[in-house]
Amino acid sequence: MVGRGLLTFKTLPSISATGVTAGPLEKKSSFKDKFDKVYDDERCGLETNEHAHAKMMEDACMIALSKIDSLPSDADYLLIGDLVNQMTPSNFCATTMGIPYIGLFSACATSVSSLILAALLTEVGMSEIAIAGAASQHNAIERQFRYPVEYGSQKPATAQWTVTAAGVAAITPHKKGFPSIECATIGCVTDLGMTDPFNMGAAMAPAAADTLTRHLSGHGTSVNDYDVIMTGDLGKTGFELYKKLVANKGIDDTKNFRDAGAEFYGKDPSFLAGASGAGCSAAIYFSEIFEKMKIGKYKRVLLIATGALLSPMSFQQEDTIPCIAHAIELTMK
Amino acid sequence: MSSIYITAFIVGGLICVIGQLLFDVAKLTPAHTLCLLVVAGSILDGLGLYEPLIDFAGAGATIPITSFGNSLTHGALAEAEKHGLIGVLTGMFEVTSSGISSAILFGFIAAIIFKPKGNV
């Protein structure tokens, strides 16, 4: 054991394939060309937003599996999650896939928490193919956590835009030429008393800073050891706060810091402080980061996905927003 | 004559500024902001202040939601004079019924013709 919440993977499980699907508005994303499939209809031609949500996840799983010439019946585990109550989109996706399934809720940090569990199952030799990932669908999530999109409620500039996207990765035992999972840090919940669901970035920034410093000190690395350190969905507001918090902890060199939420929609101001949602970090990690590692542009990457662990009920009762960040380190050897 | 346009614009605009401040500074939800403005209009009419505002600013005072609160009190007071206490209950919707009915009717028509959509 390395330390509390610190994991190392001696067998170096690999991310052998990924699948990323996205909604029509995500054609405005800076990364649109890297997504495997972009739908023309936000409901994917289905009756409800939630059905579309599940369909995006199914398609992402099928795309990832097809890249390693596998069928759902070849996969050992399905470890996915989303933000809808009781995670019904994930549950419906698992029904269609027929893969042994555990639904995971770490809010928008599920992209990394699922990767960590998939890597663990692979590390102990219990899994040949484990599918990990997360997704979100704008209309379904906005309705649940804020207001129905059709209601047309105003949002402040600190608010973030829930992405419509699903990102999954197929984790296998070590495979040469693919990014391998070296180590990870499981986050502690951080709650500094934020209550505003329109400023999630600020709520999540302390959790990201905490997990980053725990990962660096726990695994004996420094920020310069990485080609990129990418947080999940702090957004433009949260990312700036995070860099300040990190500077207070003595880390001034933030040139290799990136944030998936801040970059997702580029500079377009109509998306306010940037992207969020469980599909945000999953879509970027499993497209942009995965591809750049595969071609050798990035050799060592630290992914820190952040999640706001609130429920619609908890914020209506004016509770604070507990936040979490999980980190995973990928290397290309 | 044209000065009524300017006063309507300024007064109506100021009421909206109050709403926006309740929203942005006081961090009220849209529903809370709406209710507060209705209640404010109702109280102002009870104090006899909303009618002079309408005389001064016209549509600048009748279009914002505060006018709905004004109409509620107005109807209640008018009917109370005629029918006593029971008039307070019957009077509230006397003046506002046209607004409520048209909201239901036009909402219904719009729902039949259009399919709700998101941002795409």
PDB file of C-alpha atoms in Angstrom, chain A residues 34-294:
ATOM      1  CA  LYS A  34     -12.203  14.148 -32.595  1.00  0.00           C
ATOM      2  CA  PHE A  35     -15.599  12.764 -31.582  1.00  0.00           C
ATOM      3  CA  ASP A  36     -16.555   9.434 -33.151  1.00  0.00           C
ATOM      4  CA  LYS A  37     -20.169  10.320 -33.738  1.00  0.00           C
ATOM      5  CA  VAL A  38     -22.126  13.582 -33.631  1.00  0.00           C
ATOM      6  CA  TYR A  39     -25.927  13.375 -33.859  1.00  0.00           C
ATOM      7  CA  ASP A  40     -28.016  15.851 -35.829  1.00  0.00           C
ATOM      8  CA  ASP A  41     -30.926  15.635 -33.388  1.00  0.00           C
ATOM      9  CA  GLU A  42     -30.553  16.392 -29.673  1.00  0.00           C
ATOM     10  CA  ARG A  43     -32.980  13.547 -28.941  1.00  0.00           C
ATOM     11  CA  CYS A  44     -31.257  11.203 -31.432  1.00  0.00           C
ATOM     12  CA  GLY A  45     -34.635  10.734 -33.147  1.00  0.00           C
ATOM     13  CA  LEU A  46     -36.127   9.281 -29.962  1.00  0.00           C
ATOM     14  CA  GLU A  47     -39.114  10.365 -27.887  1.00  0.00           C
ATOM     15  CA  THR A  48     -37.392  11.678 -24.754  1.00  0.00           C
ATOM     16  CA  ASN A  49     -34.125  13.354 -23.752  1.00  0.00           C
ATOM     17  CA  GLU A  50     -33.435  10.473 -21.367  1.00  0.00           C
ATOM     18  CA  HIS A  51     -33.798   7.872 -24.133  1.00  0.00           C
ATOM     19  CA  ALA A  52     -31.359   9.900 -26.225  1.00  0.00           C
ATOM     20  CA  HIS A  53     -29.033   9.979 -23.220  1.00  0.00           C
ATOM     21  CA  ALA A  54     -29.027   6.160 -23.003  1.00  0.00           C
ATOM     22  CA  LYS A  55     -28.683   5.807 -26.791  1.00  0.00           C
ATOM     23  CA  MET A  56     -25.545   8.005 -26.821  1.00  0.00           C
ATOM     24  CA  MET A  57     -24.005   5.771 -24.153  1.00  0.00           C
ATOM     25  CA  GLU A  58     -24.900   2.582 -26.034  1.00  0.00           C
ATOM     26  CA  ASP A  59     -23.410   3.936 -29.255  1.00  0.00           C
ATOM     27  CA  ALA A  60     -20.220   5.028 -27.478  1.00  0.00           C
ATOM     28  CA  CYS A  61     -19.843   1.536 -25.967  1.00  0.00           C
ATOM     29  CA  MET A  62     -20.429  -0.142 -29.346  1.00  0.00           C
ATOM     30  CA  ILE A  63     -17.896   2.169 -31.048  1.00  0.00           C
ATOM     31  CA  ALA A  64     -15.221   1.446 -28.421  1.00  0.00           C
ATOM     32  CA  LEU A  65     -15.870  -2.310 -28.592  1.00  0.00           C
ATOM     33  CA  SER A  66     -15.801  -2.354 -32.411  1.00  0.00           C
ATOM     34  CA  LYS A  67     -12.351  -0.717 -32.366  1.00  0.00           C
ATOM     35  CA  ILE A  68     -10.996  -3.778 -30.544  1.00  0.00           C
ATOM     36  CA  ASP A  69     -13.064  -6.153 -32.717  1.00  0.00           C
ATOM     37  CA  SER A  70     -15.225  -7.147 -29.776  1.00  0.00           C
ATOM     38  CA  LEU A  71     -18.897  -7.548 -29.044  1.00  0.00           C
ATOM     39  CA  PRO A  72     -20.735  -6.629 -25.835  1.00  0.00           C
ATOM     40  CA  SER A  73     -20.732 -10.352 -25.021  1.00  0.00           C
ATOM     41  CA  ASP A  74     -16.893 -10.228 -24.925  1.00  0.00           C
ATOM     42  CA  ALA A  75     -16.786  -7.490 -22.298  1.00  0.00           C
ATOM     43  CA  ASP A  76     -16.452  -8.492 -18.656  1.00  0.00           C
ATOM     44  CA  TYR A  77     -17.613  -5.345 -16.916  1.00  0.00           C
ATOM     45  CA  LEU A  78     -19.547  -2.184 -17.640  1.00  0.00           C
ATOM     46  CA  LEU A  79     -18.749   0.611 -15.162  1.00  0.00           C
ATOM     47  CA  ILE A  80     -20.576   3.753 -16.196  1.00  0.00           C
ATOM     48  CA  GLY A  81     -22.565   6.579 -14.685  1.00  0.00           C
ATOM     49  CA  ASP A  82     -24.499   9.750 -15.378  1.00  0.00           C
ATOM     50  CA  LEU A  83     -26.301  12.543 -13.498  1.00  0.00           C
ATOM     51  CA  VAL A  84     -29.967  11.680 -13.989  1.00  0.00           C
ATOM     52  CA  ASN A  85     -31.859  10.529 -10.863  1.00  0.00           C
ATOM     53  CA  GLN A  86     -30.979   6.917 -10.065  1.00  0.00           C
ATOM     54  CA  MET A  87     -28.851   6.926 -13.265  1.00  0.00           C
ATOM     55  CA  THR A  88     -31.599   5.494 -15.461  1.00  0.00           C
ATOM     56  CA  PRO A  89     -29.768   6.261 -18.748  1.00  0.00           C
ATOM     57  CA  SER A  90     -26.819   4.130 -17.573  1.00  0.00           C
ATOM     58  CA  ASN A  91     -29.227   1.451 -16.363  1.00  0.00           C
ATOM     59  CA  PHE A  92     -31.050   1.353 -19.708  1.00  0.00           C
ATOM     60  CA  CYS A  93     -27.722   1.285 -21.550  1.00  0.00           C
ATOM     61  CA  ALA A  94     -26.659  -1.671 -19.395  1.00  0.00           C
ATOM     62  CA  THR A  95     -29.938  -3.442 -20.198  1.00  0.00           C
ATOM     63  CA  THR A  96     -29.194  -3.214 -23.917  1.00  0.00           C
ATOM     64  CA  MET A  97     -25.515  -4.116 -23.550  1.00  0.00           C
ATOM     65  CA  GLY A  98     -26.041  -7.167 -21.333  1.00  0.00           C
ATOM     66  CA  ILE A  99     -22.598  -6.695 -19.767  1.00  0.00           C
ATOM     67  CA  PRO A 100     -22.140  -7.292 -15.987  1.00  0.00           C
ATOM     68  CA  TYR A 101     -22.742  -3.782 -14.701  1.00  0.00           C
ATOM     69  CA  ILE A 102     -22.177  -1.503 -11.755  1.00  0.00           C
ATOM     70  CA  GLY A 103     -23.589   2.010 -12.030  1.00  0.00           C
ATOM     71  CA  LEU A 104     -21.211   4.581 -10.582  1.00  0.00           C
ATOM     72  CA  PHE A 105     -22.036   8.007  -9.257  1.00  0.00           C
ATOM     73  CA  SER A 106     -19.221  10.475  -8.725  1.00  0.00           C
ATOM     74  CA  ALA A 107     -21.119  13.203 -10.593  1.00  0.00           C
ATOM     75  CA  CYS A 108     -18.807  14.714 -13.225  1.00  0.00           C
ATOM     76  CA  ALA A 109     -15.803  12.855 -11.760  1.00  0.00           C
ATOM     77  CA  THR A 110     -17.259   9.521 -12.907  1.00  0.00           C
ATOM     78  CA  SER A 111     -15.016   9.479 -15.997  1.00  0.00           C
ATOM     79  CA  VAL A 112     -12.026   8.934 -13.705  1.00  0.00           C
ATOM     80  CA  SER A 113     -13.652   6.972 -10.841  1.00  0.00           C
ATOM     81  CA  SER A 114     -14.887   4.421 -13.413  1.00  0.00           C
ATOM     82  CA  LEU A 115     -11.407   4.248 -14.982  1.00  0.00           C
ATOM     83  CA  ILE A 116      -9.863   3.588 -11.561  1.00  0.00           C
ATOM     84  CA  LEU A 117     -12.257   0.716 -10.809  1.00  0.00           C
ATOM     85  CA  ALA A 118     -11.823  -0.770 -14.294  1.00  0.00           C
ATOM     86  CA  ALA A 119      -8.042  -0.598 -13.858  1.00  0.00           C
ATOM     87  CA  LEU A 120      -8.312  -2.324 -10.459  1.00  0.00           C
ATOM     88  CA  LEU A 121     -10.392  -5.192 -11.859  1.00  0.00           C
ATOM     89  CA  THR A 122      -7.852  -5.555 -14.670  1.00  0.00           C
ATOM     90  CA  GLU A 123      -4.881  -5.305 -12.307  1.00  0.00           C
ATOM     91  CA  VAL A 124      -6.087  -8.226 -10.190  1.00  0.00           C
ATOM     92  CA  GLY A 125      -6.672 -10.323 -13.313  1.00  0.00           C
ATOM     93  CA  MET A 126     -10.457 -10.375 -13.062  1.00  0.00           C
ATOM     94  CA  SER A 127     -11.182  -8.538 -16.293  1.00  0.00           C
ATOM     95  CA  GLU A 128     -10.008  -8.774 -19.911  1.00  0.00           C
ATOM     96  CA  ILE A 129     -12.232  -5.987 -21.194  1.00  0.00           C
ATOM     97  CA  ALA A 130     -13.851  -3.483 -18.854  1.00  0.00           C
ATOM     98  CA  ILE A 131     -15.837  -0.561 -20.219  1.00  0.00           C
ATOM     99  CA  ALA A 132     -15.576   2.626 -18.146  1.00  0.00           C
ATOM    100  CA  GLY A 133     -17.109   6.006 -18.815  1.00  0.00           C
ATOM    101  CA  ALA A 134     -19.711   8.680 -18.213  1.00  0.00           C
ATOM    102  CA  ALA A 135     -22.260  10.762 -20.071  1.00  0.00           C
ATOM    103  CA  SER A 136     -24.609  13.722 -19.776  1.00  0.00           C
ATOM    104  CA  GLN A 137     -27.448  15.151 -21.878  1.00  0.00           C
ATOM    105  CA  HIS A 138     -28.039  18.908 -21.667  1.00  0.00           C
ATOM    106  CA  ASN A 139     -31.849  19.042 -21.550  1.00  0.00           C
ATOM    107  CA  ALA A 140     -32.219  16.114 -19.147  1.00  0.00           C
ATOM    108  CA  ILE A 141     -29.685  17.506 -16.677  1.00  0.00           C
ATOM    109  CA  GLU A 142     -30.661  21.176 -16.848  1.00  0.00           C
ATOM    110  CA  ARG A 143     -34.279  20.238 -16.137  1.00  0.00           C
ATOM    111  CA  GLN A 144     -33.272  18.220 -13.117  1.00  0.00           C
ATOM    112  CA  PHE A 145     -30.719  20.521 -11.500  1.00  0.00           C
ATOM    113  CA  ARG A 146     -31.789  23.977 -12.675  1.00  0.00           C
ATOM    114  CA  TYR A 147     -34.783  24.792 -14.902  1.00  0.00           C
ATOM    115  CA  PRO A 148     -36.248  23.134 -17.999  1.00  0.00           C
ATOM    116  CA  VAL A 149     -34.460  24.561 -21.033  1.00  0.00           C
ATOM    117  CA  GLU A 150     -37.827  25.524 -22.593  1.00  0.00           C
ATOM    118  CA  TYR A 151     -38.516  27.777 -19.579  1.00  0.00           C
ATOM    119  CA  GLY A 152     -35.796  30.119 -20.831  1.00  0.00           C
ATOM    120  CA  SER A 153     -34.487  31.157 -17.414  1.00  0.00           C
ATOM    121  CA  GLN A 154     -31.507  33.542 -17.315  1.00  0.00           C
ATOM    122  CA  LYS A 155     -28.139  32.281 -16.138  1.00  0.00           C
ATOM    123  CA  PRO A 156     -25.267  34.275 -14.639  1.00  0.00           C
ATOM    124  CA  ALA A 157     -21.844  34.373 -16.316  1.00  0.00           C
ATOM    125  CA  THR A 158     -20.428  31.931 -13.759  1.00  0.00           C
ATOM    126  CA  ALA A 159     -22.902  29.231 -14.836  1.00  0.00           C
ATOM    127  CA  GLN A 160     -21.652  26.356 -16.926  1.00  0.00           C
ATOM    128  CA  TRP A 161     -23.205  24.570 -19.859  1.00  0.00           C
ATOM    129  CA  THR A 162     -23.992  20.868 -19.437  1.00  0.00           C
ATOM    130  CA  VAL A 163     -22.639  19.072 -22.492  1.00  0.00           C
ATOM    131  CA  THR A 164     -24.521  16.462 -24.461  1.00  0.00           C
ATOM    132  CA  ALA A 165     -21.856  13.802 -24.824  1.00  0.00           C
ATOM    133  CA  ALA A 166     -20.870  10.297 -23.837  1.00  0.00           C
ATOM    134  CA  GLY A 167     -17.304   9.061 -23.509  1.00  0.00           C
ATOM    135  CA  VAL A 168     -16.256   5.502 -22.739  1.00  0.00           C
ATOM    136  CA  ALA A 169     -12.949   3.631 -22.688  1.00  0.00           C
ATOM    137  CA  ALA A 170     -12.190  -0.066 -23.012  1.00  0.00           C
ATOM    138  CA  ILE A 171      -9.638  -1.101 -20.371  1.00  0.00           C
ATOM    139  CA  THR A 172      -7.610  -4.231 -21.094  1.00  0.00           C
ATOM    140  CA  PRO A 173      -4.446  -5.808 -19.703  1.00  0.00           C
ATOM    141  CA  HIS A 174      -1.302  -3.977 -20.834  1.00  0.00           C
ATOM    142  CA  LYS A 175      -1.053  -3.516 -24.580  1.00  0.00           C
ATOM    143  CA  LYS A 176       1.931  -1.897 -26.275  1.00  0.00           C
ATOM    144  CA  GLY A 177       1.235   1.287 -28.173  1.00  0.00           C
ATOM    145  CA  PHE A 178      -1.690   2.334 -26.012  1.00  0.00           C
ATOM    146  CA  PRO A 179      -1.858   4.663 -22.984  1.00  0.00           C
ATOM    147  CA  SER A 180      -1.421   2.715 -19.760  1.00  0.00           C
ATOM    148  CA  ILE A 181      -2.796   3.449 -16.328  1.00  0.00           C
ATOM    149  CA  GLU A 182       0.123   3.971 -13.997  1.00  0.00           C
ATOM    150  CA  CYS A 183      -1.374   5.212 -10.742  1.00  0.00           C
ATOM    151  CA  ALA A 184      -4.343   7.026  -9.280  1.00  0.00           C
ATOM    152  CA  THR A 185      -5.565   9.024  -6.320  1.00  0.00           C
ATOM    153  CA  ILE A 186      -9.043   8.706  -4.886  1.00  0.00           C
ATOM    154  CA  GLY A 187     -10.306  12.091  -3.752  1.00  0.00           C
ATOM    155  CA  CYS A 188     -11.708  13.232  -0.421  1.00  0.00           C
ATOM    156  CA  VAL A 189     -14.914  15.249  -0.363  1.00  0.00           C
ATOM    157  CA  THR A 190     -14.218  18.963   0.023  1.00  0.00           C
ATOM    158  CA  ASP A 191     -16.933  21.401   1.034  1.00  0.00           C
ATOM    159  CA  LEU A 192     -16.076  25.034   1.628  1.00  0.00           C
ATOM    160  CA  GLY A 193     -19.693  26.080   1.989  1.00  0.00           C
ATOM    161  CA  MET A 194     -20.660  27.081  -1.568  1.00  0.00           C
ATOM    162  CA  THR A 195     -24.417  26.894  -2.154  1.00  0.00           C
ATOM    163  CA  ASP A 196     -24.801  28.400  -5.637  1.00  0.00           C
ATOM    164  CA  PRO A 197     -25.579  25.779  -8.310  1.00  0.00           C
ATOM    165  CA  PHE A 198     -24.774  28.446 -10.913  1.00  0.00           C
ATOM    166  CA  ASN A 199     -21.158  28.569  -9.776  1.00  0.00           C
ATOM    167  CA  MET A 200     -20.102  24.940  -9.589  1.00  0.00           C
ATOM    168  CA  GLY A 201     -16.592  25.702 -10.824  1.00  0.00           C
ATOM    169  CA  ALA A 202     -15.802  27.682  -7.685  1.00  0.00           C
ATOM    170  CA  ALA A 203     -17.296  24.932  -5.517  1.00  0.00           C
ATOM    171  CA  MET A 204     -15.175  22.234  -7.196  1.00  0.00           C
ATOM    172  CA  ALA A 205     -11.851  24.102  -7.438  1.00  0.00           C
ATOM    173  CA  PRO A 206     -10.732  23.307  -3.834  1.00  0.00           C
ATOM    174  CA  ALA A 207     -11.407  19.588  -4.383  1.00  0.00           C
ATOM    175  CA  ALA A 208      -9.259  19.622  -7.544  1.00  0.00           C
ATOM    176  CA  ALA A 209      -6.428  21.469  -5.771  1.00  0.00           C
ATOM    177  CA  ASP A 210      -6.571  19.028  -2.861  1.00  0.00           C
ATOM    178  CA  THR A 211      -6.446  15.924  -5.041  1.00  0.00           C
ATOM    179  CA  LEU A 212      -3.639  17.386  -7.172  1.00  0.00           C
ATOM    180  CA  THR A 213      -1.403  18.053  -4.173  1.00  0.00           C
ATOM    181  CA  ARG A 214      -2.232  14.681  -2.625  1.00  0.00           C
ATOM    182  CA  HIS A 215      -1.373  12.939  -5.904  1.00  0.00           C
ATOM    183  CA  LEU A 216       1.918  14.798  -6.348  1.00  0.00           C
ATOM    184  CA  SER A 217       3.134  14.265  -2.791  1.00  0.00           C
ATOM    185  CA  GLY A 218       1.732  10.737  -2.534  1.00  0.00           C
ATOM    186  CA  HIS A 219       3.301   9.480  -5.755  1.00  0.00           C
ATOM    187  CA  GLY A 220       6.431  11.610  -5.447  1.00  0.00           C
ATOM    188  CA  THR A 221       6.029  13.611  -8.641  1.00  0.00           C
ATOM    189  CA  SER A 222       5.970  17.299  -9.518  1.00  0.00           C
ATOM    190  CA  VAL A 223       3.883  19.246 -12.020  1.00  0.00           C
ATOM    191  CA  ASN A 224       6.766  19.419 -14.486  1.00  0.00           C
ATOM    192  CA  ASP A 225       6.832  15.630 -14.805  1.00  0.00           C
ATOM    193  CA  TYR A 226       3.620  15.784 -16.833  1.00  0.00           C
ATOM    194  CA  ASP A 227       3.006  16.929 -20.380  1.00  0.00           C
ATOM    195  CA  VAL A 228      -0.439  18.025 -19.312  1.00  0.00           C
ATOM    196  CA  ILE A 229      -2.484  18.108 -16.112  1.00  0.00           C
ATOM    197  CA  MET A 230      -6.095  18.309 -17.141  1.00  0.00           C
ATOM    198  CA  THR A 231      -8.975  18.971 -14.775  1.00  0.00           C
ATOM    199  CA  GLY A 232     -12.512  17.915 -15.677  1.00  0.00           C
ATOM    200  CA  ASP A 233     -15.056  20.698 -15.724  1.00  0.00           C
ATOM    201  CA  LEU A 234     -13.997  23.583 -13.530  1.00  0.00           C
ATOM    202  CA  GLY A 235     -14.907  25.938 -16.356  1.00  0.00           C
ATOM    203  CA  LYS A 236     -13.365  29.362 -16.892  1.00  0.00           C
ATOM    204  CA  THR A 237     -14.279  30.712 -13.420  1.00  0.00           C
ATOM    205  CA  GLY A 238     -13.325  27.600 -11.486  1.00  0.00           C
ATOM    206  CA  PHE A 239     -10.091  27.041 -13.447  1.00  0.00           C
ATOM    207  CA  GLU A 240      -8.761  30.485 -12.494  1.00  0.00           C
ATOM    208  CA  LEU A 241      -9.648  29.884  -8.825  1.00  0.00           C
ATOM    209  CA  TYR A 242      -8.018  26.459  -8.953  1.00  0.00           C
ATOM    210  CA  LYS A 243      -4.771  27.936 -10.286  1.00  0.00           C
ATOM    211  CA  LYS A 244      -4.810  30.483  -7.430  1.00  0.00           C
ATOM    212  CA  LEU A 245      -5.434  27.763  -4.831  1.00  0.00           C
ATOM    213  CA  VAL A 246      -2.628  25.674  -6.286  1.00  0.00           C
ATOM    214  CA  ALA A 247      -0.311  28.728  -6.214  1.00  0.00           C
ATOM    215  CA  ASN A 248      -1.124  29.125  -2.492  1.00  0.00           C
ATOM    216  CA  LYS A 249       0.140  25.588  -2.013  1.00  0.00           C
ATOM    217  CA  GLY A 250       3.444  26.563  -3.587  1.00  0.00           C
ATOM    218  CA  ILE A 251       2.867  25.453  -7.193  1.00  0.00           C
ATOM    219  CA  ASP A 252       3.383  28.461  -9.446  1.00  0.00           C
ATOM    220  CA  ASP A 253       4.164  26.747 -12.715  1.00  0.00           C
ATOM    221  CA  THR A 254       0.776  26.107 -14.285  1.00  0.00           C
ATOM    222  CA  LYS A 255       1.712  26.272 -17.982  1.00  0.00           C
ATOM    223  CA  ASN A 256       0.811  22.613 -18.595  1.00  0.00           C
ATOM    224  CA  PHE A 257      -2.536  22.954 -16.810  1.00  0.00           C
ATOM    225  CA  ARG A 258      -5.645  22.517 -18.920  1.00  0.00           C
ATOM    226  CA  ASP A 259      -9.350  22.218 -18.124  1.00  0.00           C
ATOM    227  CA  ALA A 260     -11.747  20.242 -20.304  1.00  0.00           C
ATOM    228  CA  GLY A 261     -14.725  22.410 -19.287  1.00  0.00           C
ATOM    229  CA  ALA A 262     -12.957  25.693 -20.042  1.00  0.00           C
ATOM    230  CA  GLU A 263     -11.805  24.451 -23.465  1.00  0.00           C
ATOM    231  CA  PHE A 264     -14.805  22.420 -24.601  1.00  0.00           C
ATOM    232  CA  TYR A 265     -16.715  25.166 -26.416  1.00  0.00           C
ATOM    233  CA  GLY A 266     -13.698  27.381 -27.106  1.00  0.00           C
ATOM    234  CA  LYS A 267     -14.145  31.108 -26.532  1.00  0.00           C
ATOM    235  CA  ASP A 268     -17.851  31.276 -27.484  1.00  0.00           C
ATOM    236  CA  PRO A 269     -19.422  33.545 -24.782  1.00  0.00           C
ATOM    237  CA  SER A 270     -22.885  32.031 -25.232  1.00  0.00           C
ATOM    238  CA  PHE A 271     -21.621  29.054 -23.257  1.00  0.00           C
ATOM    239  CA  LEU A 272     -20.868  31.350 -20.275  1.00  0.00           C
ATOM    240  CA  ALA A 273     -18.137  29.913 -18.026  1.00  0.00           C
ATOM    241  CA  GLY A 274     -17.703  26.851 -20.249  1.00  0.00           C
ATOM    242  CA  ALA A 275     -18.805  23.256 -20.240  1.00  0.00           C
ATOM    243  CA  SER A 276     -19.732  20.881 -17.444  1.00  0.00           C
ATOM    244  CA  GLY A 277     -21.499  17.566 -17.049  1.00  0.00           C
ATOM    245  CA  ALA A 278     -20.334  14.009 -16.623  1.00  0.00           C
ATOM    246  CA  GLY A 279     -19.844  13.719 -20.391  1.00  0.00           C
ATOM    247  CA  CYS A 280     -17.547  16.772 -20.530  1.00  0.00           C
ATOM    248  CA  SER A 281     -14.343  15.324 -19.108  1.00  0.00           C
ATOM    249  CA  ALA A 282     -15.155  11.849 -20.493  1.00  0.00           C
ATOM    250  CA  ALA A 283     -15.518  13.188 -24.045  1.00  0.00           C
ATOM    251  CA  ILE A 284     -12.261  15.171 -23.956  1.00  0.00           C
ATOM    252  CA  TYR A 285     -10.168  12.601 -22.071  1.00  0.00           C
ATOM    253  CA  PHE A 286     -11.253   9.796 -24.383  1.00  0.00           C
ATOM    254  CA  SER A 287     -10.806  11.751 -27.618  1.00  0.00           C
ATOM    255  CA  GLU A 288      -8.249  14.591 -27.461  1.00  0.00           C
ATOM    256  CA  ILE A 289      -6.052  13.188 -24.660  1.00  0.00           C
ATOM    257  CA  PHE A 290      -6.274   9.536 -25.758  1.00  0.00           C
ATOM    258  CA  GLU A 291      -5.383  10.391 -29.382  1.00  0.00           C
ATOM    259  CA  LYS A 292      -2.474  12.653 -28.442  1.00  0.00           C
ATOM    260  CA  MET A 293      -1.056   9.950 -26.188  1.00  0.00           C
ATOM    261  CA  LYS A 294      -1.427   7.313 -28.870  1.00  0.00           C
TER     262      LYS A 294
END
